Every structure is written in structure tokens, then in C-alpha cells.
Amino acid sequence: MTEALDLVRDHTIYSCVMGSRAFGLATDGSDTDRRGVYVAPTRMFWRFEKPPTHVDGPADEQFSWELERFCELALRANPNILECLHSPLVEHVTDTGRELLDLREAFLSQQVHATFTGYALGQRKKLDADVRQYGAPRWKHAMHLLRLLASCRDLLRTGRLTLDVGEDREGLLSVKRGEVSWGDVVARMARLGAEAEEAATRTPLPAEPDRARVADFLFDVRRASALQPEPYDEVVQGVVDGRGVVDGRGIRQH
């Protein structure tokens, strides 16, 4: 566990704030959800035990992915991952992290319609179950479901993913407070779903993500890491050359 947390501490290339704060929906009691991407040194992949694909912590509400896993999920149009790349609240970014952010458009494709609406459908089933069991949904989840559907619609329409809800803030917060009937929320979900369906027929997004561009980036990062010298390498280079090994007395051994 210590080694995993060291990866987050020493090798994070990008970290941001997500959740309500990134969406413009934060209130006084909102948590601060942090998400990040770290690059495990290439040498860690040369042993039998591979580095972790993700790490929970070390801080509360903090979660990070190893770069390759993050890219895999982004290429599949995972909503949570794509939103991380577009957070307006960036807390840390390295040169490699900036290269990752420069690839944001390479990850976007028409697949977002299926993944965003598929995730929304899963959440809707949970809300319906809550209504049957308790007589009301978890209103906070209902709010975020509406936000996700609107984000999907706008992404399909414009080709750009924007997290901040802007002028929709108060309307969404009224849902969170339970001030909107479940019937009205359901009707709003249906309307947003239909608008996303229509937008998908004329979206400027490409059919597939630019997998080759992302693969080239990942290869370059892995290669640069592999060529990075470690302290042990520097010691070896200092005592070994083409003519033999120098011992501790400065005498060359052949």
C-alpha cells in the first residue's frame, strides 16, 4: 500500500477537483473530490508484480489512475474519465500532464452517446428502485443524472465537453432540495434523452476516437521513463566501462 501511495505522491502528472465543485453545483456542505493521473515508472512493469492501475487516497475523497488505465477508459468514452480531462479546477499538472490535456479531443467520439446515456440509464434504475421502496428518490443523484444528460446533449451538439452547469445551477439545486416533483424530473429526463438522441444524428464528433495518437503519446511516455537513469545506474556507469571494472582502491580489474 505504501508503494501505491508513493506513486500518487511522486509520479502524479495531473490532478483536479471533480464533483459538485467542478460542476458549479457546490454548496456549503459539499465535499472536495480529487482525481488524478500518475505514471508508474516503466521499470515497474518489468517485474512479475505489476504496478496498480488505480490508487484510492492518500487523502479523503481522492482517487487516481495509472496513465495507461486512464487512457484505456477515456478511449472507451467513460463519462467520469472524460470529465476529469475537462475539469475547470486543475490543482497540479506537469509537462506530461499538459500533453495529456492536449489530447482531450482525441478521446472524444460519437461513442459518448452510448456511454453517457447508458450510465444515466443505470442510475435511473436505482432511482426508480428508491421511489418504489422509499417513496422518493435520492434527490442529489437525480440532480446529477439531469446534469449528465444535459452534458451529453451539449457535447453531441457542439463537440465540446463543458462541466460547469452555468445558468442551470439553481434549477438543478432545486431538484437536489426536493422542490421538484419526481414526475417533473422524469419528464425532464425524457426530454433531455430525446434531445441527445436527436443531437447524435448530426454531431460533429468523429465516429471513433484517435486511438493511434493516444498510443503514440503513451509509447513516448513509457520510453522516456525507461531511459530515465536511477541512482543504481549512475553508480554502475561510474565504475564500469569498456575496459573493465574499477574496484574500491581505484585499481582496474580485468
Short mmCIF file of N, CA and C in Angstrom, two decimals, residues 7 30 37 43 48 53 55 63 86 89 93 97 100 105 107 114 119 123 126 135 149 152 174 176 180 219 236 238 241:
data_model
loop_
_atom_site.label_atom_id
_atom_site.label_comp_id
_atom_site.label_asym_id
_atom_site.label_seq_id
_atom_site.Cartn_x
_atom_site.Cartn_y
_atom_site.Cartn_z
N LEU A 7 3.40 6.28 -5.49
CA LEU A 7 3.18 6.57 -6.91
C LEU A 7 2.35 7.85 -7.06
N SER A 30 -20.60 20.76 0.60
CA SER A 30 -20.07 19.89 -0.45
C SER A 30 -18.67 19.40 -0.14
N VAL A 37 -3.96 11.50 -12.20
CA VAL A 37 -3.32 10.52 -13.09
C VAL A 37 -1.85 10.47 -12.72
N ARG A 43 10.12 0.75 -15.41
CA ARG A 43 10.82 -0.40 -14.83
C ARG A 43 9.91 -1.24 -13.93
N PHE A 48 7.40 -9.27 -11.99
CA PHE A 48 6.19 -10.09 -12.01
C PHE A 48 4.99 -9.35 -11.44
N THR A 53 -3.26 -0.28 -11.15
CA THR A 53 -3.92 0.51 -12.20
C THR A 53 -4.64 1.72 -11.61
N VAL A 55 -5.30 3.95 -7.54
CA VAL A 55 -4.97 4.09 -6.11
C VAL A 55 -6.04 4.94 -5.45
N PHE A 63 -8.82 9.90 -5.60
CA PHE A 63 -8.70 8.67 -6.39
C PHE A 63 -7.86 8.98 -7.62
N HIS A 86 -11.61 17.51 -18.41
CA HIS A 86 -12.18 18.83 -18.70
C HIS A 86 -12.52 19.61 -17.45
N LEU A 89 -11.05 22.99 -12.59
CA LEU A 89 -10.31 23.18 -11.33
C LEU A 89 -9.09 22.26 -11.30
N VAL A 93 -0.31 20.03 -12.55
CA VAL A 93 -0.08 19.49 -13.88
C VAL A 93 1.39 19.64 -14.24
N GLY A 97 1.57 16.00 -18.09
CA GLY A 97 0.15 16.23 -17.87
C GLY A 97 -0.44 17.17 -18.89
N LEU A 100 -1.12 15.33 -21.97
CA LEU A 100 -2.36 14.56 -21.83
C LEU A 100 -3.57 15.46 -22.07
N GLU A 105 -9.34 16.20 -27.17
CA GLU A 105 -10.22 15.99 -28.33
C GLU A 105 -10.01 14.62 -28.95
N PHE A 107 -9.78 11.86 -27.50
CA PHE A 107 -10.57 10.85 -26.80
C PHE A 107 -12.06 10.94 -27.13
N ALA A 114 -23.64 6.56 -26.37
CA ALA A 114 -23.95 5.27 -25.75
C ALA A 114 -23.48 5.21 -24.30
N TYR A 119 -24.87 5.03 -18.80
CA TYR A 119 -24.63 5.29 -17.38
C TYR A 119 -25.88 5.93 -16.76
N GLN A 123 -28.28 4.65 -13.53
CA GLN A 123 -28.64 5.49 -12.39
C GLN A 123 -30.15 5.64 -12.27
N LYS A 126 -31.72 2.79 -10.44
CA LYS A 126 -31.52 2.89 -8.99
C LYS A 126 -32.50 3.89 -8.37
N GLY A 135 -40.52 5.73 -1.56
CA GLY A 135 -41.49 6.75 -1.93
C GLY A 135 -40.88 7.99 -2.55
N LEU A 149 -27.19 14.12 -18.38
CA LEU A 149 -27.93 14.06 -19.64
C LEU A 149 -27.80 15.37 -20.42
N CYS A 152 -24.33 15.46 -21.93
CA CYS A 152 -24.26 14.58 -23.10
C CYS A 152 -24.88 15.26 -24.32
N SER A 174 -32.60 23.04 -7.04
CA SER A 174 -33.97 22.88 -6.56
C SER A 174 -34.38 21.40 -6.59
N LYS A 176 -32.19 18.94 -6.15
CA LYS A 176 -31.44 18.37 -5.03
C LYS A 176 -32.17 18.60 -3.71
N VAL A 180 -38.78 19.80 -6.57
CA VAL A 180 -39.40 19.46 -7.86
C VAL A 180 -39.99 18.07 -7.74
N PHE A 219 3.37 5.58 -25.69
CA PHE A 219 4.67 4.99 -26.02
C PHE A 219 5.80 5.96 -25.66
N VAL A 236 26.79 2.29 -11.37
CA VAL A 236 27.35 1.31 -12.30
C VAL A 236 28.11 2.00 -13.42
N GLY A 238 29.60 4.70 -13.32
CA GLY A 238 30.81 5.31 -12.82
C GLY A 238 31.95 4.34 -12.62
N ASP A 241 33.24 0.43 -17.57
CA ASP A 241 33.34 0.93 -18.93
C ASP A 241 33.84 -0.21 -19.81
#
